[in-house]
Amino acid sequence: MKRLIFLGPPGAGKGTQAQLLAASLNIPHISTGDILRAAIANSTPLGAKAQSYMDRGELVPDELILDLIQERLSQPDTQRGWILDGFPRNVSQASFLTDLLAQLNQTCDYAIDLEVPDEVLIERLLLRGRKDDNRETISRRLEVYREETAPVIGFYKDRSALKSINGNRHLDEVAQSLQDLLQTPSLT
Ligand code: ADP
């Protein structure tokens, strides 16, 4: 049973690695970005509220995200464990999650920070070419990351739950490091 949080800037490879690892552990991969993009694609009220923030590279307001996470982490499939990708994205979301997990009688095993230099991130995002992967939005997303999301790393460091991984390597090498991390005896 594993409960993991993936941290790291846009383009660090969180989504790719979270998806691979979730499949190998047979636990749900919960990406708030994917949930919001699905809401937009399905023209739901949530999608309508979230879209302009996402297009500008801003965080969607907490009130749109917190209920969504609470509801998702209360689904039966999360009893096997989970990987959170894209949440928490600021310190207030992180403390909300701590309280929510306490209510659910759960604790997170690790917050995993994928480290990648800015110039590599920009290159990767421009190649990916999602709607919000244009120069202007990318630069705003990196700014928002530094201001709001990077402090979440300190939040988990203070709680001794942080593990940092070099994300500036081939996808397979990063995946292997994650597998190795989860096989360390301290976790079993
Ligand atoms: P990336 O990490 O590459 O920026 P994501 O799919 O994680 O991609 O997020 C895309 C966008 O979705 C973000 O720029 C933000 O607008 C919104 N978003 C995703 N998760 C959250 C969250 N937890 N809180 C606020 N906004 C979020």
PDB file of C-alpha atoms and ligand atoms in Angstrom:
ATOM      1  CA  MET A   1       0.000   0.000   0.000  1.00  0.00           C
ATOM      2  CA  LYS A   2       1.491   3.305  -1.037  1.00  0.00           C
ATOM      3  CA  ARG A   3       0.235   6.875  -0.758  1.00  0.00           C
ATOM      4  CA  LEU A   4       2.430   9.282  -2.662  1.00  0.00           C
ATOM      5  CA  ILE A   5       2.420  12.939  -3.618  1.00  0.00           C
ATOM      6  CA  PHE A   6       4.288  14.042  -6.722  1.00  0.00           C
ATOM      7  CA  LEU A   7       5.745  17.539  -6.568  1.00  0.00           C
ATOM      8  CA  GLY A   8       7.820  19.422  -9.102  1.00  0.00           C
ATOM      9  CA  PRO A   9       7.480  22.197 -11.654  1.00  0.00           C
ATOM     10  CA  PRO A  10       5.418  22.014 -14.857  1.00  0.00           C
ATOM     11  CA  GLY A  11       7.288  19.833 -17.338  1.00  0.00           C
ATOM     12  CA  ALA A  12       9.189  17.886 -14.661  1.00  0.00           C
ATOM     13  CA  GLY A  13       7.550  14.646 -15.784  1.00  0.00           C
ATOM     14  CA  LYS A  14       5.177  14.251 -12.840  1.00  0.00           C
ATOM     15  CA  GLY A  15       2.291  13.092 -14.988  1.00  0.00           C
ATOM     16  CA  THR A  16       4.319  10.534 -16.939  1.00  0.00           C
ATOM     17  CA  GLN A  17       6.059   9.083 -13.902  1.00  0.00           C
ATOM     18  CA  ALA A  18       2.941   9.140 -11.732  1.00  0.00           C
ATOM     19  CA  GLN A  19       1.016   7.252 -14.390  1.00  0.00           C
ATOM     20  CA  LEU A  20       3.728   4.588 -14.830  1.00  0.00           C
ATOM     21  CA  LEU A  21       4.151   4.084 -11.108  1.00  0.00           C
ATOM     22  CA  ALA A  22       0.415   3.999 -10.416  1.00  0.00           C
ATOM     23  CA  ALA A  23       0.002   1.292 -13.071  1.00  0.00           C
ATOM     24  CA  SER A  24       2.851  -0.752 -11.620  1.00  0.00           C
ATOM     25  CA  LEU A  25       1.476  -0.457  -8.072  1.00  0.00           C
ATOM     26  CA  ASN A  26      -2.123  -0.900  -9.232  1.00  0.00           C
ATOM     27  CA  ILE A  27      -3.319   2.213  -7.425  1.00  0.00           C
ATOM     28  CA  PRO A  28      -5.226   5.231  -8.793  1.00  0.00           C
ATOM     29  CA  HIS A  29      -3.316   8.126 -10.360  1.00  0.00           C
ATOM     30  CA  ILE A  30      -5.151  11.278  -9.343  1.00  0.00           C
ATOM     31  CA  SER A  31      -4.155  14.283 -11.452  1.00  0.00           C
ATOM     32  CA  THR A  32      -6.028  17.497 -10.701  1.00  0.00           C
ATOM     33  CA  GLY A  33      -4.876  18.882 -14.075  1.00  0.00           C
ATOM     34  CA  ASP A  34      -6.405  15.868 -15.880  1.00  0.00           C
ATOM     35  CA  ILE A  35      -9.624  16.171 -13.871  1.00  0.00           C
ATOM     36  CA  LEU A  36      -9.901  19.876 -14.753  1.00  0.00           C
ATOM     37  CA  ARG A  37      -9.117  19.265 -18.457  1.00  0.00           C
ATOM     38  CA  ALA A  38     -11.792  16.533 -18.540  1.00  0.00           C
ATOM     39  CA  ALA A  39     -14.248  18.970 -16.934  1.00  0.00           C
ATOM     40  CA  ILE A  40     -13.478  21.510 -19.670  1.00  0.00           C
ATOM     41  CA  ALA A  41     -13.818  18.881 -22.425  1.00  0.00           C
ATOM     42  CA  ASN A  42     -17.199  17.854 -20.988  1.00  0.00           C
ATOM     43  CA  SER A  43     -18.367  21.475 -20.592  1.00  0.00           C
ATOM     44  CA  THR A  44     -19.210  21.021 -16.920  1.00  0.00           C
ATOM     45  CA  PRO A  45     -19.756  23.985 -14.550  1.00  0.00           C
ATOM     46  CA  LEU A  46     -16.358  23.196 -12.969  1.00  0.00           C
ATOM     47  CA  GLY A  47     -14.707  23.297 -16.401  1.00  0.00           C
ATOM     48  CA  ALA A  48     -16.349  26.628 -17.232  1.00  0.00           C
ATOM     49  CA  LYS A  49     -15.030  28.142 -13.994  1.00  0.00           C
ATOM     50  CA  ALA A  50     -11.530  26.677 -14.322  1.00  0.00           C
ATOM     51  CA  GLN A  51     -10.763  27.365 -17.972  1.00  0.00           C
ATOM     52  CA  SER A  52      -9.719  31.020 -17.918  1.00  0.00           C
ATOM     53  CA  TYR A  53      -7.331  30.417 -14.996  1.00  0.00           C
ATOM     54  CA  MET A  54      -5.723  27.483 -16.750  1.00  0.00           C
ATOM     55  CA  ASP A  55      -5.374  29.345 -20.039  1.00  0.00           C
ATOM     56  CA  ARG A  56      -3.546  32.142 -18.209  1.00  0.00           C
ATOM     57  CA  GLY A  57      -1.282  29.793 -16.239  1.00  0.00           C
ATOM     58  CA  GLU A  58      -2.825  30.820 -12.921  1.00  0.00           C
ATOM     59  CA  LEU A  59      -3.866  28.387 -10.222  1.00  0.00           C
ATOM     60  CA  VAL A  60      -7.548  27.606 -10.154  1.00  0.00           C
ATOM     61  CA  PRO A  61      -9.053  28.947  -6.882  1.00  0.00           C
ATOM     62  CA  ASP A  62      -8.781  26.551  -3.945  1.00  0.00           C
ATOM     63  CA  GLU A  63     -12.543  26.386  -3.508  1.00  0.00           C
ATOM     64  CA  LEU A  64     -12.836  24.641  -6.900  1.00  0.00           C
ATOM     65  CA  ILE A  65     -10.165  22.088  -6.020  1.00  0.00           C
ATOM     66  CA  LEU A  66     -10.622  21.192  -2.350  1.00  0.00           C
ATOM     67  CA  ASP A  67     -14.102  19.630  -2.620  1.00  0.00           C
ATOM     68  CA  LEU A  68     -12.987  17.779  -5.707  1.00  0.00           C
ATOM     69  CA  ILE A  69     -10.032  16.195  -3.864  1.00  0.00           C
ATOM     70  CA  GLN A  70     -12.103  15.395  -0.796  1.00  0.00           C
ATOM     71  CA  GLU A  71     -14.666  13.656  -2.968  1.00  0.00           C
ATOM     72  CA  ARG A  72     -12.003  11.780  -4.977  1.00  0.00           C
ATOM     73  CA  LEU A  73     -10.096  10.545  -1.900  1.00  0.00           C
ATOM     74  CA  SER A  74     -13.363   9.228  -0.484  1.00  0.00           C
ATOM     75  CA  GLN A  75     -13.925   6.842  -3.427  1.00  0.00           C
ATOM     76  CA  PRO A  76     -13.475   3.141  -2.640  1.00  0.00           C
ATOM     77  CA  ASP A  77     -10.565   2.615  -5.088  1.00  0.00           C
ATOM     78  CA  THR A  78      -8.340   4.842  -2.925  1.00  0.00           C
ATOM     79  CA  GLN A  79      -8.343   2.212  -0.162  1.00  0.00           C
ATOM     80  CA  ARG A  80      -5.528   0.485  -2.079  1.00  0.00           C
ATOM     81  CA  GLY A  81      -3.404   3.658  -2.009  1.00  0.00           C
ATOM     82  CA  TRP A  82      -3.016   6.542  -4.441  1.00  0.00           C
ATOM     83  CA  ILE A  83      -0.663   8.909  -6.224  1.00  0.00           C
ATOM     84  CA  LEU A  84      -1.546  12.596  -6.199  1.00  0.00           C
ATOM     85  CA  ASP A  85      -0.191  14.575  -9.161  1.00  0.00           C
ATOM     86  CA  GLY A  86      -0.669  18.354  -9.249  1.00  0.00           C
ATOM     87  CA  PHE A  87      -2.108  18.559  -5.745  1.00  0.00           C
ATOM     88  CA  PRO A  88      -1.266  20.109  -3.312  1.00  0.00           C
ATOM     89  CA  ARG A  89      -0.067  23.132  -5.266  1.00  0.00           C
ATOM     90  CA  ASN A  90       0.144  25.708  -2.505  1.00  0.00           C
ATOM     91  CA  VAL A  91       0.613  25.580   1.252  1.00  0.00           C
ATOM     92  CA  SER A  92      -3.081  26.034   2.027  1.00  0.00           C
ATOM     93  CA  GLN A  93      -3.920  22.986  -0.143  1.00  0.00           C
ATOM     94  CA  ALA A  94      -1.162  21.060   1.674  1.00  0.00           C
ATOM     95  CA  SER A  95      -2.590  21.806   5.106  1.00  0.00           C
ATOM     96  CA  PHE A  96      -6.100  20.996   3.870  1.00  0.00           C
ATOM     97  CA  LEU A  97      -4.766  17.632   2.676  1.00  0.00           C
ATOM     98  CA  THR A  98      -3.098  16.937   6.026  1.00  0.00           C
ATOM     99  CA  ASP A  99      -6.431  17.496   7.810  1.00  0.00           C
ATOM    100  CA  LEU A 100      -8.378  15.506   5.240  1.00  0.00           C
ATOM    101  CA  LEU A 101      -6.019  12.524   5.543  1.00  0.00           C
ATOM    102  CA  ALA A 102      -6.272  12.659   9.338  1.00  0.00           C
ATOM    103  CA  GLN A 103     -10.072  12.511   8.992  1.00  0.00           C
ATOM    104  CA  LEU A 104      -9.741   9.538   6.650  1.00  0.00           C
ATOM    105  CA  ASN A 105      -7.241   7.845   8.987  1.00  0.00           C
ATOM    106  CA  GLN A 106      -4.578   7.918   6.295  1.00  0.00           C
ATOM    107  CA  THR A 107      -1.044   9.259   6.069  1.00  0.00           C
ATOM    108  CA  CYS A 108       1.032   9.991   3.007  1.00  0.00           C
ATOM    109  CA  ASP A 109       4.234   7.911   2.722  1.00  0.00           C
ATOM    110  CA  TYR A 110       6.283  10.341   0.691  1.00  0.00           C
ATOM    111  CA  ALA A 111       6.161  13.599  -1.184  1.00  0.00           C
ATOM    112  CA  ILE A 112       8.448  13.119  -4.174  1.00  0.00           C
ATOM    113  CA  ASP A 113       9.997  16.181  -5.743  1.00  0.00           C
ATOM    114  CA  LEU A 114      11.159  15.774  -9.347  1.00  0.00           C
ATOM    115  CA  GLU A 115      13.945  18.278  -9.923  1.00  0.00           C
ATOM    116  CA  VAL A 116      14.573  19.675 -13.420  1.00  0.00           C
ATOM    117  CA  PRO A 117      16.314  22.951 -14.403  1.00  0.00           C
ATOM    118  CA  ASP A 118      14.136  25.733 -15.834  1.00  0.00           C
ATOM    119  CA  GLU A 119      15.690  25.760 -19.307  1.00  0.00           C
ATOM    120  CA  VAL A 120      14.936  22.042 -19.710  1.00  0.00           C
ATOM    121  CA  LEU A 121      11.352  22.556 -18.492  1.00  0.00           C
ATOM    122  CA  ILE A 122      10.678  25.269 -21.058  1.00  0.00           C
ATOM    123  CA  GLU A 123      12.111  23.130 -23.859  1.00  0.00           C
ATOM    124  CA  ARG A 124      10.014  20.127 -22.849  1.00  0.00           C
ATOM    125  CA  LEU A 125       6.783  22.106 -22.502  1.00  0.00           C
ATOM    126  CA  LEU A 126       7.206  23.788 -25.891  1.00  0.00           C
ATOM    127  CA  LEU A 127       7.682  20.351 -27.444  1.00  0.00           C
ATOM    128  CA  ARG A 128       4.613  18.954 -25.658  1.00  0.00           C
ATOM    129  CA  GLY A 129       2.388  21.663 -27.100  1.00  0.00           C
ATOM    130  CA  ARG A 130      -0.693  21.436 -24.865  1.00  0.00           C
ATOM    131  CA  LYS A 131      -3.013  24.455 -25.073  1.00  0.00           C
ATOM    132  CA  ASP A 132      -1.306  26.103 -22.072  1.00  0.00           C
ATOM    133  CA  ASP A 133       2.180  25.256 -23.392  1.00  0.00           C
ATOM    134  CA  ASN A 134       2.844  28.558 -25.162  1.00  0.00           C
ATOM    135  CA  ARG A 135       5.733  30.826 -24.114  1.00  0.00           C
ATOM    136  CA  GLU A 136       3.644  33.371 -22.256  1.00  0.00           C
ATOM    137  CA  THR A 137       1.609  30.862 -20.232  1.00  0.00           C
ATOM    138  CA  ILE A 138       4.667  28.706 -19.546  1.00  0.00           C
ATOM    139  CA  SER A 139       6.544  31.631 -18.062  1.00  0.00           C
ATOM    140  CA  ARG A 140       3.560  32.502 -15.842  1.00  0.00           C
ATOM    141  CA  ARG A 141       3.219  28.836 -14.746  1.00  0.00           C
ATOM    142  CA  LEU A 142       6.895  28.757 -13.743  1.00  0.00           C
ATOM    143  CA  GLU A 143       6.461  32.001 -11.798  1.00  0.00           C
ATOM    144  CA  VAL A 144       3.376  30.650 -10.018  1.00  0.00           C
ATOM    145  CA  TYR A 145       5.322  27.467  -9.308  1.00  0.00           C
ATOM    146  CA  ARG A 146       8.150  29.402  -7.630  1.00  0.00           C
ATOM    147  CA  GLU A 147       5.814  31.632  -5.632  1.00  0.00           C
ATOM    148  CA  GLU A 148       3.120  29.194  -4.569  1.00  0.00           C
ATOM    149  CA  THR A 149       4.133  25.593  -5.177  1.00  0.00           C
ATOM    150  CA  ALA A 150       7.841  25.538  -4.281  1.00  0.00           C
ATOM    151  CA  PRO A 151       6.979  26.327  -0.606  1.00  0.00           C
ATOM    152  CA  VAL A 152       5.066  23.032  -0.512  1.00  0.00           C
ATOM    153  CA  ILE A 153       8.469  21.307  -0.784  1.00  0.00           C
ATOM    154  CA  GLY A 154       9.468  22.942   2.517  1.00  0.00           C
ATOM    155  CA  PHE A 155       6.137  21.913   4.048  1.00  0.00           C
ATOM    156  CA  TYR A 156       6.906  18.212   3.470  1.00  0.00           C
ATOM    157  CA  LYS A 157      10.602  18.604   4.274  1.00  0.00           C
ATOM    158  CA  ASP A 158       9.621  19.899   7.719  1.00  0.00           C
ATOM    159  CA  ARG A 159       7.467  16.798   8.134  1.00  0.00           C
ATOM    160  CA  SER A 160      10.336  14.509   7.038  1.00  0.00           C
ATOM    161  CA  ALA A 161       8.279  13.147   4.170  1.00  0.00           C
ATOM    162  CA  LEU A 162      10.264  14.670   1.306  1.00  0.00           C
ATOM    163  CA  LYS A 163      12.295  12.699  -1.250  1.00  0.00           C
ATOM    164  CA  SER A 164      14.017  14.478  -4.121  1.00  0.00           C
ATOM    165  CA  ILE A 165      14.717  12.775  -7.431  1.00  0.00           C
ATOM    166  CA  ASN A 166      16.724  14.086 -10.371  1.00  0.00           C
ATOM    167  CA  GLY A 167      14.111  14.391 -13.117  1.00  0.00           C
ATOM    168  CA  ASN A 168      16.600  15.603 -15.728  1.00  0.00           C
ATOM    169  CA  ARG A 169      17.318  12.113 -17.036  1.00  0.00           C
ATOM    170  CA  HIS A 170      15.790   9.646 -19.448  1.00  0.00           C
ATOM    171  CA  LEU A 171      12.246   8.641 -18.512  1.00  0.00           C
ATOM    172  CA  ASP A 172      13.348   5.029 -17.784  1.00  0.00           C
ATOM    173  CA  GLU A 173      16.111   6.122 -15.409  1.00  0.00           C
ATOM    174  CA  VAL A 174      13.746   8.348 -13.455  1.00  0.00           C
ATOM    175  CA  ALA A 175      11.219   5.489 -13.298  1.00  0.00           C
ATOM    176  CA  GLN A 176      13.939   3.158 -12.008  1.00  0.00           C
ATOM    177  CA  SER A 177      14.939   5.637  -9.280  1.00  0.00           C
ATOM    178  CA  LEU A 178      11.313   5.786  -8.174  1.00  0.00           C
ATOM    179  CA  GLN A 179      11.083   1.988  -8.032  1.00  0.00           C
ATOM    180  CA  ASP A 180      14.341   1.892  -6.020  1.00  0.00           C
ATOM    181  CA  LEU A 181      13.051   4.530  -3.639  1.00  0.00           C
ATOM    182  CA  LEU A 182       9.929   2.508  -2.935  1.00  0.00           C
ATOM    183  CA  GLN A 183      11.930  -0.621  -2.314  1.00  0.00           C
ATOM    184  CA  THR A 184      14.104   0.896   0.419  1.00  0.00           C
ATOM    185  CA  PRO A 185      13.687  -1.077   3.669  1.00  0.00           C
ATOM    186  CA  SER A 186      12.532   1.994   5.627  1.00  0.00           C
ATOM    187  CA  LEU A 187       9.299   1.826   3.656  1.00  0.00           C
ATOM    188  CA  THR A 188       8.406  -1.787   4.235  1.00  0.00           C
TER     189      THR A 188
HETATM  190  P1  ADP B   1       1.560  21.289 -15.194  1.00  0.00           P
HETATM  191  O1  ADP B   1       2.078  20.699 -13.903  1.00  0.00           O
HETATM  192  O2  ADP B   1       2.361  20.844 -16.382  1.00  0.00           O
HETATM  193  O3  ADP B   1       1.412  22.776 -15.153  1.00  0.00           O
HETATM  194  P2  ADP B   1      -1.145  20.307 -14.622  1.00  0.00           P
HETATM  195  O4  ADP B   1      -1.952  19.432 -15.490  1.00  0.00           O
HETATM  196  O5  ADP B   1      -0.724  19.762 -13.287  1.00  0.00           O
HETATM  197  O6  ADP B   1       0.117  20.710 -15.505  1.00  0.00           O
HETATM  198  O7  ADP B   1      -1.916  21.679 -14.338  1.00  0.00           O
HETATM  199  C1  ADP B   1      -2.440  22.470 -15.386  1.00  0.00           C
HETATM  200  C2  ADP B   1      -3.226  23.672 -14.810  1.00  0.00           C
HETATM  201  O8  ADP B   1      -4.340  23.184 -14.045  1.00  0.00           O
HETATM  202  C3  ADP B   1      -2.449  24.552 -13.833  1.00  0.00           C
HETATM  203  O9  ADP B   1      -1.690  25.542 -14.489  1.00  0.00           O
HETATM  204  C4  ADP B   1      -3.603  25.154 -12.990  1.00  0.00           C
HETATM  205  O10 ADP B   1      -4.244  26.201 -13.672  1.00  0.00           O
HETATM  206  C5  ADP B   1      -4.593  24.007 -12.904  1.00  0.00           C
HETATM  207  N1  ADP B   1      -4.421  23.184 -11.675  1.00  0.00           N
HETATM  208  C6  ADP B   1      -4.079  21.873 -11.618  1.00  0.00           C
HETATM  209  N2  ADP B   1      -4.018  21.436 -10.354  1.00  0.00           N
HETATM  210  C7  ADP B   1      -4.315  22.505  -9.571  1.00  0.00           C
HETATM  211  C8  ADP B   1      -4.418  22.712  -8.162  1.00  0.00           C
HETATM  212  N3  ADP B   1      -4.171  21.721  -7.287  1.00  0.00           N
HETATM  213  N4  ADP B   1      -4.744  23.940  -7.716  1.00  0.00           N
HETATM  214  C9  ADP B   1      -4.995  24.961  -8.571  1.00  0.00           C
HETATM  215  N5  ADP B   1      -4.919  24.840  -9.898  1.00  0.00           N
HETATM  216  C10 ADP B   1      -4.579  23.625 -10.414  1.00  0.00           C
END
